[in-house]
């Protein structure tokens, strides 16, 4: 991969990562609930799943998942169910009175947040199809494919970590403005609606016909 090709890929990564999706919604939700430093563990889980998806595509398994109706459907509907479960949990989140100096309103174990982020990305078969369609466009067949996949994977992960840090941090700052249960309830239900919307969008995804 030449520097010019990598630069084009880098631009594509920023565009892809900045596009709002389930990962961005989850990052903002975690930032709002747990603050930046604890909520950012969710982003680590997102990247572990992304790295796994890239590895799956590089190994050639992605082509099987993209063309297998059963595998595609199983992963898709698991993702839909998980997003709806997150929507329900967010809707039911209990608000509490906080003051200006209050910190995050909830506590969660880092590993549970990592696992949450992992499930959100890993249960999205659209990501596999997308990576399968996009990454080969930047590959040079005359060069070592493994090294190129490693370079692209590292680029995607680093860019997404930066973007998710922005989403998480932005939501964590909003935390300071939520001083009443009514405001907290409104935001919680807004995020619940966004998770439900992401589930509805995922439910509409269809396997590419080949």
Short mmCIF file of C-alpha atoms in Angstrom, two decimals:
data_model
loop_
_atom_site.label_atom_id
_atom_site.label_comp_id
_atom_site.label_asym_id
_atom_site.label_seq_id
_atom_site.Cartn_x
_atom_site.Cartn_y
_atom_site.Cartn_z
CA UNK A 1 0.00 0.00 0.00
CA UNK A 2 1.46 3.34 -1.06
CA UNK A 3 1.32 6.42 1.16
CA UNK A 4 -1.23 8.02 -1.17
CA UNK A 5 -3.49 4.96 -0.94
CA UNK A 6 -3.19 4.90 2.84
CA UNK A 7 -4.02 8.60 2.99
CA UNK A 8 -7.19 8.00 0.98
CA UNK A 9 -8.04 5.12 3.29
CA UNK A 10 -7.45 7.36 6.33
CA UNK A 11 -9.94 9.91 4.99
CA UNK A 12 -12.46 7.13 4.39
CA UNK A 13 -11.96 5.91 7.97
CA UNK A 14 -12.76 9.36 9.38
CA UNK A 15 -15.92 9.62 7.30
CA UNK A 16 -17.04 6.13 8.29
CA UNK A 17 -16.27 6.58 11.98
CA UNK A 18 -17.93 9.99 12.26
CA UNK A 19 -21.15 8.65 10.76
CA UNK A 20 -23.61 8.21 13.65
CA UNK A 21 -24.40 4.58 14.42
CA UNK A 22 -24.98 2.17 17.28
CA UNK A 23 -21.37 2.54 18.43
CA UNK A 24 -21.63 6.32 18.63
CA UNK A 25 -24.94 6.08 20.51
CA UNK A 26 -23.43 3.58 22.96
CA UNK A 27 -20.39 5.83 23.50
CA UNK A 28 -22.56 8.85 24.25
CA UNK A 29 -24.79 6.80 26.53
CA UNK A 30 -21.79 5.51 28.51
CA UNK A 31 -20.25 8.97 28.72
CA UNK A 32 -23.51 10.34 30.06
CA UNK A 33 -24.04 7.55 32.59
CA UNK A 34 -20.51 6.91 33.82
CA UNK A 35 -18.40 9.92 32.88
CA UNK A 36 -15.54 9.94 30.38
CA UNK A 37 -12.85 7.77 31.98
CA UNK A 38 -15.11 4.92 32.98
CA UNK A 39 -17.47 5.25 30.02
CA UNK A 40 -14.55 5.08 27.58
CA UNK A 41 -14.10 1.37 28.36
CA UNK A 42 -17.08 0.86 26.05
CA UNK A 43 -14.98 2.19 23.15
CA UNK A 44 -12.33 -0.45 23.85
CA UNK A 45 -14.95 -3.16 23.43
CA UNK A 46 -16.07 -1.60 20.15
CA UNK A 47 -12.49 -1.74 18.85
CA UNK A 48 -11.93 -5.35 19.92
CA UNK A 49 -14.99 -6.31 17.87
CA UNK A 50 -13.82 -4.17 14.94
CA UNK A 51 -10.39 -5.83 14.99
CA UNK A 52 -12.08 -9.25 15.09
CA UNK A 53 -14.27 -8.33 12.11
CA UNK A 54 -11.24 -7.19 10.11
CA UNK A 55 -9.46 -10.45 10.98
CA UNK A 56 -12.52 -12.42 9.87
CA UNK A 57 -12.55 -10.62 6.53
CA UNK A 58 -8.79 -11.05 6.10
CA UNK A 59 -9.14 -14.78 6.76
CA UNK A 60 -11.81 -15.06 4.08
CA UNK A 61 -14.56 -16.06 6.51
CA UNK A 62 -16.26 -12.73 5.90
CA UNK A 63 -17.24 -13.84 2.41
CA UNK A 64 -19.01 -16.86 3.90
CA UNK A 65 -20.88 -14.75 6.47
CA UNK A 66 -21.83 -12.20 3.84
CA UNK A 67 -23.32 -14.86 1.57
CA UNK A 68 -24.82 -17.24 4.15
CA UNK A 69 -28.42 -16.28 4.77
CA UNK A 70 -28.64 -18.23 8.04
CA UNK A 71 -25.40 -16.86 9.56
CA UNK A 72 -26.31 -13.34 8.50
CA UNK A 73 -29.80 -13.57 10.00
CA UNK A 74 -28.63 -15.09 13.28
CA UNK A 75 -26.08 -12.33 13.86
CA UNK A 76 -28.48 -9.61 12.72
CA UNK A 77 -31.38 -10.59 14.95
CA UNK A 78 -29.10 -11.08 17.93
CA UNK A 79 -27.92 -7.51 17.34
CA UNK A 80 -31.49 -6.23 17.06
CA UNK A 81 -32.44 -7.95 20.31
CA UNK A 82 -29.39 -6.61 22.15
CA UNK A 83 -30.01 -3.03 21.02
CA UNK A 84 -33.64 -3.29 22.10
CA UNK A 85 -32.50 -4.61 25.48
CA UNK A 86 -30.17 -1.60 25.82
CA UNK A 87 -33.09 0.67 24.87
CA UNK A 88 -35.22 -0.90 27.62
CA UNK A 89 -32.44 -0.55 30.23
CA UNK A 90 -31.90 3.09 29.24
CA UNK A 91 -35.63 3.81 29.41
CA UNK A 92 -35.83 2.27 32.88
CA UNK A 93 -32.71 4.08 34.21
CA UNK A 94 -33.58 5.71 37.53
CA UNK A 95 -32.85 9.47 37.64
CA UNK A 96 -31.62 11.19 40.80
CA UNK A 97 -31.10 14.73 42.01
CA UNK A 98 -27.50 15.89 41.46
CA UNK A 99 -25.70 19.19 41.91
CA UNK A 100 -23.05 21.03 39.88
CA UNK A 101 -20.16 19.21 41.48
CA UNK A 102 -21.71 15.76 41.12
CA UNK A 103 -19.76 13.12 39.32
CA UNK A 104 -21.13 10.25 37.23
CA UNK A 105 -24.47 8.95 38.50
CA UNK A 106 -23.76 5.28 37.96
CA UNK A 107 -20.94 2.81 38.43
CA UNK A 108 -20.13 -0.08 36.15
CA UNK A 109 -17.26 -2.53 36.02
CA UNK A 110 -14.83 -1.77 33.18
CA UNK A 111 -15.06 -5.33 31.85
CA UNK A 112 -18.85 -5.13 31.65
CA UNK A 113 -18.53 -1.95 29.56
CA UNK A 114 -15.91 -3.57 27.33
CA UNK A 115 -18.23 -6.54 26.80
CA UNK A 116 -21.15 -4.22 26.08
CA UNK A 117 -19.18 -2.38 23.38
CA UNK A 118 -17.94 -5.67 21.95
CA UNK A 119 -21.45 -7.07 21.60
CA UNK A 120 -22.73 -3.91 19.90
CA UNK A 121 -20.13 -4.08 17.13
CA UNK A 122 -19.82 -7.85 16.91
CA UNK A 123 -23.58 -8.33 16.47
CA UNK A 124 -23.75 -6.08 13.43
CA UNK A 125 -23.36 -8.21 10.26
CA UNK A 126 -23.53 -5.04 8.17
CA UNK A 127 -20.05 -4.18 9.47
CA UNK A 128 -18.63 -7.45 8.07
CA UNK A 129 -20.25 -6.82 4.69
CA UNK A 130 -19.05 -3.22 4.68
CA UNK A 131 -15.46 -4.13 5.57
CA UNK A 132 -15.55 -6.91 2.99
CA UNK A 133 -16.65 -4.40 0.34
CA UNK A 134 -14.37 -1.49 1.28
CA UNK A 135 -11.01 -2.84 2.45
CA UNK A 136 -10.14 -4.80 -0.74
CA UNK A 137 -10.47 -1.56 -2.73
CA UNK A 138 -7.31 -0.28 -1.03
CA UNK A 139 -5.28 -3.48 -1.23
CA UNK A 140 -2.29 -3.89 -3.53
CA UNK A 141 -2.37 -7.54 -4.68
CA UNK A 142 1.35 -7.35 -5.49
CA UNK A 143 2.27 -6.74 -1.84
CA UNK A 144 1.93 -8.72 1.38
CA UNK A 145 -1.81 -8.80 2.13
CA UNK A 146 -1.37 -9.60 5.83
CA UNK A 147 0.79 -6.51 6.41
CA UNK A 148 -1.68 -4.36 4.50
CA UNK A 149 -4.62 -5.68 6.55
CA UNK A 150 -2.65 -4.98 9.74
CA UNK A 151 -1.95 -1.40 8.62
CA UNK A 152 -5.58 -0.81 7.67
CA UNK A 153 -6.88 -2.45 10.83
CA UNK A 154 -4.62 -0.32 13.01
CA UNK A 155 -5.70 2.80 11.14
CA UNK A 156 -9.40 2.03 11.55
CA UNK A 157 -9.04 1.25 15.25
CA UNK A 158 -7.01 4.37 16.07
CA UNK A 159 -9.39 6.66 14.17
CA UNK A 160 -12.43 5.08 15.79
CA UNK A 161 -10.87 5.38 19.26
CA UNK A 162 -10.38 9.11 18.68
CA UNK A 163 -13.91 9.61 17.38
CA UNK A 164 -15.49 7.59 20.20
CA UNK A 165 -13.45 9.61 22.69
CA UNK A 166 -15.11 12.69 21.25
CA UNK A 167 -18.60 11.20 21.52
CA UNK A 168 -17.95 9.93 25.07
CA UNK A 169 -16.39 13.20 26.22
CA UNK A 170 -19.17 15.31 24.72
CA UNK A 171 -21.81 13.30 26.56
CA UNK A 172 -19.80 13.38 29.81
CA UNK A 173 -19.77 17.19 29.67
CA UNK A 174 -23.54 17.20 29.24
CA UNK A 175 -23.70 15.36 32.59
CA UNK A 176 -22.89 18.64 34.37
CA UNK A 177 -26.04 20.23 32.98
CA UNK A 178 -28.42 17.51 34.19
CA UNK A 179 -29.36 18.62 37.70
CA UNK A 180 -32.95 17.41 37.98
CA UNK A 181 -34.57 13.98 37.65
CA UNK A 182 -36.86 15.34 34.93
CA UNK A 183 -33.89 16.40 32.76
CA UNK A 184 -32.16 13.07 33.33
CA UNK A 185 -35.31 11.13 32.48
CA UNK A 186 -35.70 13.08 29.23
CA UNK A 187 -32.12 12.35 28.16
CA UNK A 188 -32.34 8.68 29.19
CA UNK A 189 -35.48 8.22 27.14
CA UNK A 190 -33.94 10.05 24.21
CA UNK A 191 -31.05 7.57 24.21
CA UNK A 192 -33.54 4.71 24.60
CA UNK A 193 -35.29 5.95 21.47
CA UNK A 194 -31.95 6.14 19.63
CA UNK A 195 -31.06 2.56 20.60
CA UNK A 196 -34.50 1.43 19.43
CA UNK A 197 -34.00 3.35 16.19
CA UNK A 198 -30.63 1.70 15.66
CA UNK A 199 -32.30 -1.68 16.23
CA UNK A 200 -34.99 -0.83 13.66
CA UNK A 201 -32.35 0.18 11.11
CA UNK A 202 -30.39 -3.02 11.72
CA UNK A 203 -33.58 -5.03 11.24
CA UNK A 204 -33.91 -3.59 7.72
CA UNK A 205 -30.43 -4.71 6.66
CA UNK A 206 -30.54 -7.35 3.96
CA UNK A 207 -27.83 -9.73 2.83
CA UNK A 208 -26.26 -8.75 -0.46
CA UNK A 209 -27.37 -11.01 -3.29
CA UNK A 210 -24.42 -12.54 -5.12
#
